[in-house]
Short mmCIF file of C-alpha atoms in Angstrom, two decimals:
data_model
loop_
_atom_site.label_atom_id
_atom_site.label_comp_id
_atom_site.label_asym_id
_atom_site.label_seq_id
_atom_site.Cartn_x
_atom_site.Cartn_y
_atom_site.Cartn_z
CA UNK A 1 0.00 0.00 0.00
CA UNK A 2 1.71 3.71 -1.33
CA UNK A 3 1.27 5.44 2.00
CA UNK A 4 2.52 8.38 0.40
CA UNK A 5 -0.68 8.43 -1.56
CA UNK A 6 -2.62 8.40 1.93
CA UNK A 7 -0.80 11.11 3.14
CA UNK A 8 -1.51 13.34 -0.12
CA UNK A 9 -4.59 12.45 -0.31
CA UNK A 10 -5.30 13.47 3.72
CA UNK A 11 -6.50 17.14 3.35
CA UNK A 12 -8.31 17.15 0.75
CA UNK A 13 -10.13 14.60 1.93
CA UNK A 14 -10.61 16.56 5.25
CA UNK A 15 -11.35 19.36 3.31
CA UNK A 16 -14.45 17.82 1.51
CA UNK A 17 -16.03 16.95 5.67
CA UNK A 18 -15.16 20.34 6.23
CA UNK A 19 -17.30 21.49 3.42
CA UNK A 20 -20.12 19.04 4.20
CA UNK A 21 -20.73 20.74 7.06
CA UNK A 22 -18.59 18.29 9.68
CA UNK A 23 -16.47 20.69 12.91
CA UNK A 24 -12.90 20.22 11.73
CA UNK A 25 -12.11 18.28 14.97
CA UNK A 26 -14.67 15.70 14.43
CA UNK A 27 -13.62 15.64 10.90
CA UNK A 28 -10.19 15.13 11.72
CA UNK A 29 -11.24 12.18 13.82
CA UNK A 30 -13.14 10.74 11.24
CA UNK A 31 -10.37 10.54 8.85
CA UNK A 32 -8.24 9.78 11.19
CA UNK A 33 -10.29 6.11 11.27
CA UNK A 34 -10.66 5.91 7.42
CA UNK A 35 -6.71 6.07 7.31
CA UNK A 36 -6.77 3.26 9.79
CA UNK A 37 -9.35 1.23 7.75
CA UNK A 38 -7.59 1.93 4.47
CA UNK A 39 -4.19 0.73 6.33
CA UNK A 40 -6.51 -2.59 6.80
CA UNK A 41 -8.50 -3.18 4.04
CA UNK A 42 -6.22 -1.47 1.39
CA UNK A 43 -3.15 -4.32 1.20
CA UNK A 44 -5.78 -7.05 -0.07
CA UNK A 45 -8.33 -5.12 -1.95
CA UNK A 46 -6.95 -1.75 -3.03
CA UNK A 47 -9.69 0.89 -4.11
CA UNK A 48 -10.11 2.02 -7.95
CA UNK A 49 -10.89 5.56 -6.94
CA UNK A 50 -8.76 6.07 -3.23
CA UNK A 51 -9.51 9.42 -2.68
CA UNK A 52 -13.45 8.45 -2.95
CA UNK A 53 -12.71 5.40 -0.87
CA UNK A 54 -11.38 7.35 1.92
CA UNK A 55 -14.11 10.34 1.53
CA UNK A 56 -17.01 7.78 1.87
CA UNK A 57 -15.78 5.54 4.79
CA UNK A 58 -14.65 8.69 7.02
CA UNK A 59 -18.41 10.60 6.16
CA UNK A 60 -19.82 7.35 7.39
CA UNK A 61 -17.72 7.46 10.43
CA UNK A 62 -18.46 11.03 10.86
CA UNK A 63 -21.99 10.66 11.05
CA UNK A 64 -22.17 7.48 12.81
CA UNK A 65 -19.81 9.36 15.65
CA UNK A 66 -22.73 11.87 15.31
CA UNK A 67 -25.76 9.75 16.38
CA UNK A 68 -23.76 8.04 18.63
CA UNK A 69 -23.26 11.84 20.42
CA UNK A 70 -26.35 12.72 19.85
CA UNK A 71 -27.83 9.63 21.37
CA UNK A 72 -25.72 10.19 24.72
CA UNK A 73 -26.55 13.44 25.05
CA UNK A 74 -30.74 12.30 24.88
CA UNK A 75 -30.07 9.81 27.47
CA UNK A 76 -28.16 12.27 30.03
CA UNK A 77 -31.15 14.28 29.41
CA UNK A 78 -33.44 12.04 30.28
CA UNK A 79 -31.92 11.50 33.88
CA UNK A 80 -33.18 14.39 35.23
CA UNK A 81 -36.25 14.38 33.00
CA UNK A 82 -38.88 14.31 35.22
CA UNK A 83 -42.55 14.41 34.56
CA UNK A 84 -43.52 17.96 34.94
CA UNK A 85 -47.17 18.70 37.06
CA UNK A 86 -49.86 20.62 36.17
CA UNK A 87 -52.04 21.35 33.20
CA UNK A 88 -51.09 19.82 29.93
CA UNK A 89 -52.16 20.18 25.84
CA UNK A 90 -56.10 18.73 25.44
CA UNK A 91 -54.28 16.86 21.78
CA UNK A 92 -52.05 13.70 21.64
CA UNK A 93 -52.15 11.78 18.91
CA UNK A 94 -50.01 8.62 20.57
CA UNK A 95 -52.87 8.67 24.05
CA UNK A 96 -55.21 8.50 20.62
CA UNK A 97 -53.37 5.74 19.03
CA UNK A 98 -53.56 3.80 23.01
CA UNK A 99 -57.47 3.58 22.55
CA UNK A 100 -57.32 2.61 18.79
CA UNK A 101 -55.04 -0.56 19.93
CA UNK A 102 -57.45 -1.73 22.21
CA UNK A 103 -59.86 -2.24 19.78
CA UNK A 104 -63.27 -3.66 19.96
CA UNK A 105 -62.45 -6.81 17.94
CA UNK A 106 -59.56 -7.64 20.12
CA UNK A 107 -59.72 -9.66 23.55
CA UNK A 108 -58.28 -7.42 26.60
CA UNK A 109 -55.01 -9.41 27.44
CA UNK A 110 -54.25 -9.20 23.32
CA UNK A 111 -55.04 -5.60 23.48
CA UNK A 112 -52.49 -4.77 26.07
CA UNK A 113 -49.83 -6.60 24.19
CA UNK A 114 -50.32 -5.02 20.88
CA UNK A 115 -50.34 -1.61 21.98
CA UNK A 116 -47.61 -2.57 24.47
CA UNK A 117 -45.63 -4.08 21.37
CA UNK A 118 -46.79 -1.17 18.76
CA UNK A 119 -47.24 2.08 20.90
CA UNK A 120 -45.10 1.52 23.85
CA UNK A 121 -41.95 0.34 22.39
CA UNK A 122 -41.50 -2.99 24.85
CA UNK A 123 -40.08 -5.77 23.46
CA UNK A 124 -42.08 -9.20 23.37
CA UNK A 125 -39.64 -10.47 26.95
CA UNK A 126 -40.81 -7.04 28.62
CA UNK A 127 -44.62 -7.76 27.72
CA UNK A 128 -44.17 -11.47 28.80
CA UNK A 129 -42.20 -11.01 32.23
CA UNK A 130 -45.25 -8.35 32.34
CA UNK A 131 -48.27 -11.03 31.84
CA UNK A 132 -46.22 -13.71 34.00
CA UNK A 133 -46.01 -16.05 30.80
CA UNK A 134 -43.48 -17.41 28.54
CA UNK A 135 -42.00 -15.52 25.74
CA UNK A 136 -42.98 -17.35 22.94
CA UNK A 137 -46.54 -17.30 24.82
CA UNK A 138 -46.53 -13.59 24.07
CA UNK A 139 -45.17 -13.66 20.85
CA UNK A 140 -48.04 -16.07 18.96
CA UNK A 141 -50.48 -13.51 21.13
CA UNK A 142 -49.01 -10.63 19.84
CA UNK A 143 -49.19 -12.28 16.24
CA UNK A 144 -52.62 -13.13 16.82
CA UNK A 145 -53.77 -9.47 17.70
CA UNK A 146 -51.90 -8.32 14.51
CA UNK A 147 -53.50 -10.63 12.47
CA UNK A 148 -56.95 -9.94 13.72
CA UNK A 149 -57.08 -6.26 13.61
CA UNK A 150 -55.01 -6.25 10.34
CA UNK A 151 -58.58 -6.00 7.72
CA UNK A 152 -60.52 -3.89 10.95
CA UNK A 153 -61.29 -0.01 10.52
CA UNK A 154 -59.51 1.62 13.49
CA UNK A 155 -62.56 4.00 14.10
CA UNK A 156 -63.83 2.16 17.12
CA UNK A 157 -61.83 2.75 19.87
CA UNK A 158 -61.14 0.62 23.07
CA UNK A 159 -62.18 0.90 26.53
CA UNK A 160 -60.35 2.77 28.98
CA UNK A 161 -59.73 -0.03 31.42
CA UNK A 162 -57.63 -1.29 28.53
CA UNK A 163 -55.74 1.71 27.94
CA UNK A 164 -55.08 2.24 32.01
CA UNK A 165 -53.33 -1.48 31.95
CA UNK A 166 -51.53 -0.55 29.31
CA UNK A 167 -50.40 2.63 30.50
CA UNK A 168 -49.11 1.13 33.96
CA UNK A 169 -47.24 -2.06 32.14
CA UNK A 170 -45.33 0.83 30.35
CA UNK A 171 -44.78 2.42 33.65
CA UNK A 172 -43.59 -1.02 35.33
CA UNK A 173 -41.47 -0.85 32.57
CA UNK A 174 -40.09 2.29 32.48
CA UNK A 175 -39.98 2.46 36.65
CA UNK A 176 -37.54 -0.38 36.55
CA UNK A 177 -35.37 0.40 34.11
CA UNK A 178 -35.63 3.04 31.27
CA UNK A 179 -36.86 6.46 32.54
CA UNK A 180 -38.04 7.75 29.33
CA UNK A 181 -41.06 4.70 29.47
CA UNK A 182 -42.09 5.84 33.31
CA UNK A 183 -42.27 10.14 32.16
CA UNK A 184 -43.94 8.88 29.09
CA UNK A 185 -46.47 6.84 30.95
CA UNK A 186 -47.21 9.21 33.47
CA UNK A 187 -47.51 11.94 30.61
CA UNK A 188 -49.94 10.29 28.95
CA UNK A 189 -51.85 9.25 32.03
CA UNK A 190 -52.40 13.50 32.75
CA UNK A 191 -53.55 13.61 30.19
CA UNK A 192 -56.32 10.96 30.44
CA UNK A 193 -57.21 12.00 33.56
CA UNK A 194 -58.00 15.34 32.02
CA UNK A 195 -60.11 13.88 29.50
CA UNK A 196 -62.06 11.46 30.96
CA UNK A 197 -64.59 12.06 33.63
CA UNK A 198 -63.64 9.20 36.37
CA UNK A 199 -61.62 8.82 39.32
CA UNK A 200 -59.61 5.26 37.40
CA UNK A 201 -57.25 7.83 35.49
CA UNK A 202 -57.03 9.71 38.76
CA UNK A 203 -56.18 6.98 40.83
CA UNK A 204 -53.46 5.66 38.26
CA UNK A 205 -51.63 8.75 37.93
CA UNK A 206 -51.30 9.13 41.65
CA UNK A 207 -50.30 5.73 41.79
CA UNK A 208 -47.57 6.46 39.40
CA UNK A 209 -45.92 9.86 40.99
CA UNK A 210 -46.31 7.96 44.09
CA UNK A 211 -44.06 5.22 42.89
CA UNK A 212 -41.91 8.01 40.76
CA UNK A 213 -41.04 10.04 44.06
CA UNK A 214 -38.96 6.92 44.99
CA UNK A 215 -37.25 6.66 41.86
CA UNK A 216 -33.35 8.05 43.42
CA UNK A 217 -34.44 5.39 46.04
CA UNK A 218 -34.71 2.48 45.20
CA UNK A 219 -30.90 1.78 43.55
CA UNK A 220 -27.39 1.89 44.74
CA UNK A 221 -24.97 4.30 42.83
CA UNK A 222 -23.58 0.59 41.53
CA UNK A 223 -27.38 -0.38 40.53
CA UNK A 224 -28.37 -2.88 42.99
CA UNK A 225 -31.76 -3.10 44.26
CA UNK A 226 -32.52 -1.05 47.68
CA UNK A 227 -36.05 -2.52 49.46
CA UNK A 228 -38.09 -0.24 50.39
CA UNK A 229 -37.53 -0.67 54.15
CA UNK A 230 -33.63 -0.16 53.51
CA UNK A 231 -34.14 3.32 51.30
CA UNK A 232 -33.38 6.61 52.55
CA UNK A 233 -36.79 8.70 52.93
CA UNK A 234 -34.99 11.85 52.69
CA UNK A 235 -33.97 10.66 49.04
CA UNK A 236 -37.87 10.37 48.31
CA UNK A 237 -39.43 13.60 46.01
CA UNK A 238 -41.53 15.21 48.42
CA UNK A 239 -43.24 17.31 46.02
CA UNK A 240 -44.19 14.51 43.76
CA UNK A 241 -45.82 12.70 47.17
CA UNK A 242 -47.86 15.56 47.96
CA UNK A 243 -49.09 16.11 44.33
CA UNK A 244 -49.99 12.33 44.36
CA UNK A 245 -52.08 12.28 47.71
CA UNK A 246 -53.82 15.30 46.59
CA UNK A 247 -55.49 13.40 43.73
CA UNK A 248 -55.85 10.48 45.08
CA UNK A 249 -58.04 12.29 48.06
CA UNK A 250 -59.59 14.00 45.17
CA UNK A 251 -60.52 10.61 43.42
CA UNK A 252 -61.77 8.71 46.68
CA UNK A 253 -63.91 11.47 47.60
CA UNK A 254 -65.98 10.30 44.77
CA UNK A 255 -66.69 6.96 46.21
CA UNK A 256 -66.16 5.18 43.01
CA UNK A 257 -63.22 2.40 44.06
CA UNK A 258 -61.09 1.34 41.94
CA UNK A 259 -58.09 -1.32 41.61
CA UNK A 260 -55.65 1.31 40.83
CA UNK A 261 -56.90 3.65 44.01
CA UNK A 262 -56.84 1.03 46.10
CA UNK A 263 -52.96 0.62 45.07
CA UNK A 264 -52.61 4.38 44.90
CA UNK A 265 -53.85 4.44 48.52
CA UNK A 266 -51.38 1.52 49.63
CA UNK A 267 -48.29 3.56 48.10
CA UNK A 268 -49.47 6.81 49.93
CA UNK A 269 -49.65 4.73 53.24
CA UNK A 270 -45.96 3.91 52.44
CA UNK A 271 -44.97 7.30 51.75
CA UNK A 272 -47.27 9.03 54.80
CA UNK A 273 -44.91 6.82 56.92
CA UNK A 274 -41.54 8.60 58.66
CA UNK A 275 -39.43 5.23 58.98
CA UNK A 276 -40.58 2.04 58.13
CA UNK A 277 -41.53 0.75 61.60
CA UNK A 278 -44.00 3.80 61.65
CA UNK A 279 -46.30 2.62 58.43
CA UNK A 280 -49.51 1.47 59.47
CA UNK A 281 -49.59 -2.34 58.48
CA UNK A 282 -52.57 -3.27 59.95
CA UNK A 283 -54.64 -0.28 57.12
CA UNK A 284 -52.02 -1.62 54.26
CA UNK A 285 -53.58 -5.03 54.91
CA UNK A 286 -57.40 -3.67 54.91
CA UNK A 287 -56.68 -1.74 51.46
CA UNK A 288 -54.75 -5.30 49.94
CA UNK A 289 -58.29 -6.82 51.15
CA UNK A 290 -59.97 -4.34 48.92
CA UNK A 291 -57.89 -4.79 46.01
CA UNK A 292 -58.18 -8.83 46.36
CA UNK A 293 -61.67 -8.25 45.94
CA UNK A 294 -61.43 -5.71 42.89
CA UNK A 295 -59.54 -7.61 40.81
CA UNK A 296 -58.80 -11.37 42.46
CA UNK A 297 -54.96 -11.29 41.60
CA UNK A 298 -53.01 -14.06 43.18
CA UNK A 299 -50.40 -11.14 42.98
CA UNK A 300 -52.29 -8.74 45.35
CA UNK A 301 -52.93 -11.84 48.02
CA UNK A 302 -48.82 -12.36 47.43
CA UNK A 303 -47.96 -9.09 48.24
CA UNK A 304 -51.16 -9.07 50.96
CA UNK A 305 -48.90 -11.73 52.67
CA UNK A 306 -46.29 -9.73 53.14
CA UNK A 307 -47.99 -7.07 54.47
CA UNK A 308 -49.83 -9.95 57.01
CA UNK A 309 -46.68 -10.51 57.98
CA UNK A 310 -45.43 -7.02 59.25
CA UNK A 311 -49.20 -6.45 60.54
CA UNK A 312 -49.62 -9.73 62.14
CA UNK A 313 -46.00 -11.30 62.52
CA UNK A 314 -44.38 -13.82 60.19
CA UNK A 315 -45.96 -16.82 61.23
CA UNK A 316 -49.22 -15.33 60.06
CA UNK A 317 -47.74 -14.08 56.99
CA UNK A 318 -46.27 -18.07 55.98
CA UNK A 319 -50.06 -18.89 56.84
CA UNK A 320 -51.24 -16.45 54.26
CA UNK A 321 -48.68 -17.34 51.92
CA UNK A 322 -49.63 -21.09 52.11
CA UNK A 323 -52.94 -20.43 50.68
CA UNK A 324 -51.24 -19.31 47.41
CA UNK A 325 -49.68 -21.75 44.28
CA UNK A 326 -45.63 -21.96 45.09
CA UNK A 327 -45.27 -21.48 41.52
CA UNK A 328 -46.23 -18.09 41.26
CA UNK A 329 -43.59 -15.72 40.57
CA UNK A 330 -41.82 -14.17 43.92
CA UNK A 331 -43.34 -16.64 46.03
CA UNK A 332 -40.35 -18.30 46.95
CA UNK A 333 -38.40 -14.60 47.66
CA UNK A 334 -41.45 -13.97 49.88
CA UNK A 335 -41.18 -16.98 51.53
CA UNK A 336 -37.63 -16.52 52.43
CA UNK A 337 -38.15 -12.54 53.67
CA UNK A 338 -41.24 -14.19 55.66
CA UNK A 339 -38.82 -17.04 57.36
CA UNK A 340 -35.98 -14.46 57.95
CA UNK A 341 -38.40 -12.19 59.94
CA UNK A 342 -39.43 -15.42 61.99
CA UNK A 343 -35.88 -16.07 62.75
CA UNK A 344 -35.38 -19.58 61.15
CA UNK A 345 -32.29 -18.14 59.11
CA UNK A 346 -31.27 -21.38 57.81
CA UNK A 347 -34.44 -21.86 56.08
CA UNK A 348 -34.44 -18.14 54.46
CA UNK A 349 -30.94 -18.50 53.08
CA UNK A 350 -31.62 -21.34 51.19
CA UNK A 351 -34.88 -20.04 49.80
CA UNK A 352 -32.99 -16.61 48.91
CA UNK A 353 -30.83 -18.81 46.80
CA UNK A 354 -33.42 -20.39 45.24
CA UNK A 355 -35.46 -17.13 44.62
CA UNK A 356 -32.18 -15.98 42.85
CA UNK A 357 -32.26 -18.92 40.79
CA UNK A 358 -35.45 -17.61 39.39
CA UNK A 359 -35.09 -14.38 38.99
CA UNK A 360 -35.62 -12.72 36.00
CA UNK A 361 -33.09 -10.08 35.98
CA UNK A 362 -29.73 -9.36 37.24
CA UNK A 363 -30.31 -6.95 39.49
CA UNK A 364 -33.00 -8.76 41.63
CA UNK A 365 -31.00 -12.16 41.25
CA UNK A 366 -27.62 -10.37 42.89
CA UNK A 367 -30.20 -8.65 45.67
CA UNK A 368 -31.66 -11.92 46.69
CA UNK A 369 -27.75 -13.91 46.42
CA UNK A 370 -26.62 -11.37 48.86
CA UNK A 371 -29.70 -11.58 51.01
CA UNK A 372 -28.66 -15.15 51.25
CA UNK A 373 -25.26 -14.60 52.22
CA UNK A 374 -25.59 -12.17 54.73
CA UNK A 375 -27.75 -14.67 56.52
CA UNK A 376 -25.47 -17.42 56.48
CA UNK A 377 -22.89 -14.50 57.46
CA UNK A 378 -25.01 -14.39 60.35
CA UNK A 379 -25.01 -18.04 61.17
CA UNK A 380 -21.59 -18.83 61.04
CA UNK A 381 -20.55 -16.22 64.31
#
């Protein structure tokens, strides 16, 4: 390879970025990388036209260095993006596109995936962990929906229960992981509460701020998982508690119960408390009895267990928790926490490490593994 043709050929090719409209640094760089590929590529399959060779791999660089920059600077952004309050725009064409998902023709669990899959942006695992089924479960569902609504008129639109289960799937989402998904959701849900005359929307949004004030909670700098009786309450967004209790009040008061103001009103109870041996159990319990009977979840009497337990003592709690299939997701994590707090450590450990075992992500599979061997920590002095 003539490197003395590179080098001749170096600013003019530099020149030509320049002129696209590239900074000279970043066109510089870009070059700089073309050289490197032509130093490569060159020896074995030399160009016919160098100079146009080394002008179109180095634009390419340029530009893909330019997304890539551009894409970092979106997702430092969206770290301190938080959901602003207050009135919003009456118009959104995507809230729009939410109730022409669930459409008529479609069954409700098939509704929620296709919009989930379409609108939201979650990938077929996020929908399935979601629905507590298997992957490929959710994939012939989601091909299903397509292929049913695929010769339909999309001027019927769906029911709002639809569109509120939707909505908080894409908050779960989002509140786990990928900010953008939780603002989004909560965006959205403003404003449906502002359109629609019931206290549902109402409750779900002050579910979600709820949940969102514990956001810079509920992680280590590192990313592990902090439970919520380990999280620092001064860390929790005051303002966003307040604003959420407000219309939650606001949608009680009009004696219409709902599942997501019964959770709304479990989450304020949580964040009404000053540490976590001052939250009031015993009403947690009463308001998981009221959401059992809403919506007859085998996840609400789970997480009713739990709350049993704290209200009533562990024992009570593993009574609770008997009542419910051992294959349900988290049972076996609740299980442990439940044996832990009734001091048979051996027992806990080795359901921690189990729990871990199923886990379906990384950061609640390391939680649960360390859970386990700080007990046996414990057991060994």
């Amino acid at each position: 390879m003539d490197e003395a043709l590179i080098r001749s050929l170096t600013p003019g090719v530099l020149g030509i970025l320049v002129r696209r409209g590239a900074e000279f640094a970043a066109a510089e760089d870009a070059v700089q990388d073309a050289l490197v590929e032509a130093v490569r590529v060159w020896p074995a399959d030399p160009p016919r036209d160098p100079k146009g060779w080394l002008v179109t791999v180095a634009w390419r660089r340029f530009l893909d260095g330019t997304r890539a920059d551009a894409a970092r600077r979106r997702r430092e952004d969206l770290v301190d993006e938080e959901p602003a309050p207050g009135p919003v725009p009456a118009a959104d064409d995507t809230l729009w596109l939410h109730f022409l998902c669930a459409h008529p023709s479609l069954t409700s669990s098939s509704a929620v995936a296709l919009t989930l899959r379409a609108v939201g942006g979650l990938t077929t695992r996020q929908i399935a962990r979601a629905h507590l089924v298997p992957e490929a479960t959710m994939a012939q569902r989601i091909s299903r929906a397509k292929r049913t609504v695929s010769g339909v008129r999309f001027d019927r639109p769906g029911d709002v229960a639809t569109v509120l289960r939707v909505l908080y799937l894409i908050f779960n989402e989002g509140y786990s992981g990928d900010i953008d998904l939780a603002a989004e959701a909560i965006r959205l849900t403003r404003r449906l509460a502002v359109a629609i005359d019931h206290p549902e929307p109402a409750g779900l949004l002050a579910l979600m701020l709820l949940h969102h004030a514990r956001r810079a909670a509920r992680t280590t700098p590192e990313g592990g998982l902090v439970p919520l009786a380990e999280q620092d309450r001064s860390r929790w967004d005051t303002g966003l508690i307040a604003e959420g209790v407000e219309i939650l009040q606001a949608a009680l008061a009009r004696d219409r119960l709902g599942e997501f103001q019964a959770q709304a009103a479990i989450a304020a109870l949580h964040a009404d408390a000053p540490t976590v041996e001052e939250t009031d159990w015993v009403q947690i319990v009463e308001w998981y009895d009221e959401l059992a009977r809403l919506t007859d979840s085998p996840v609400v009497r789970l997480n009713r267990a739990v709350a049993v337990g704290e209200a009533d003592g562990p024992r009570a709690g593993l009574a609770a928790l008997a009542e419910l299939d051992d294959s349900l997701p988290r049972h076996t994590a609740v299980a442990a926490h439940l044996h832990e707090r009734d001091g048979d450590l051996a027992t806990a450990a080795r359901l921690y490490v189990e729990a871990a075992r199923k886990a379906t992500n990384l950061a609640e599979r390391d939680h649960l593994t360390r859970r386990a061997a700080r007990l046996n920590t414990r057991r060994d002095r």
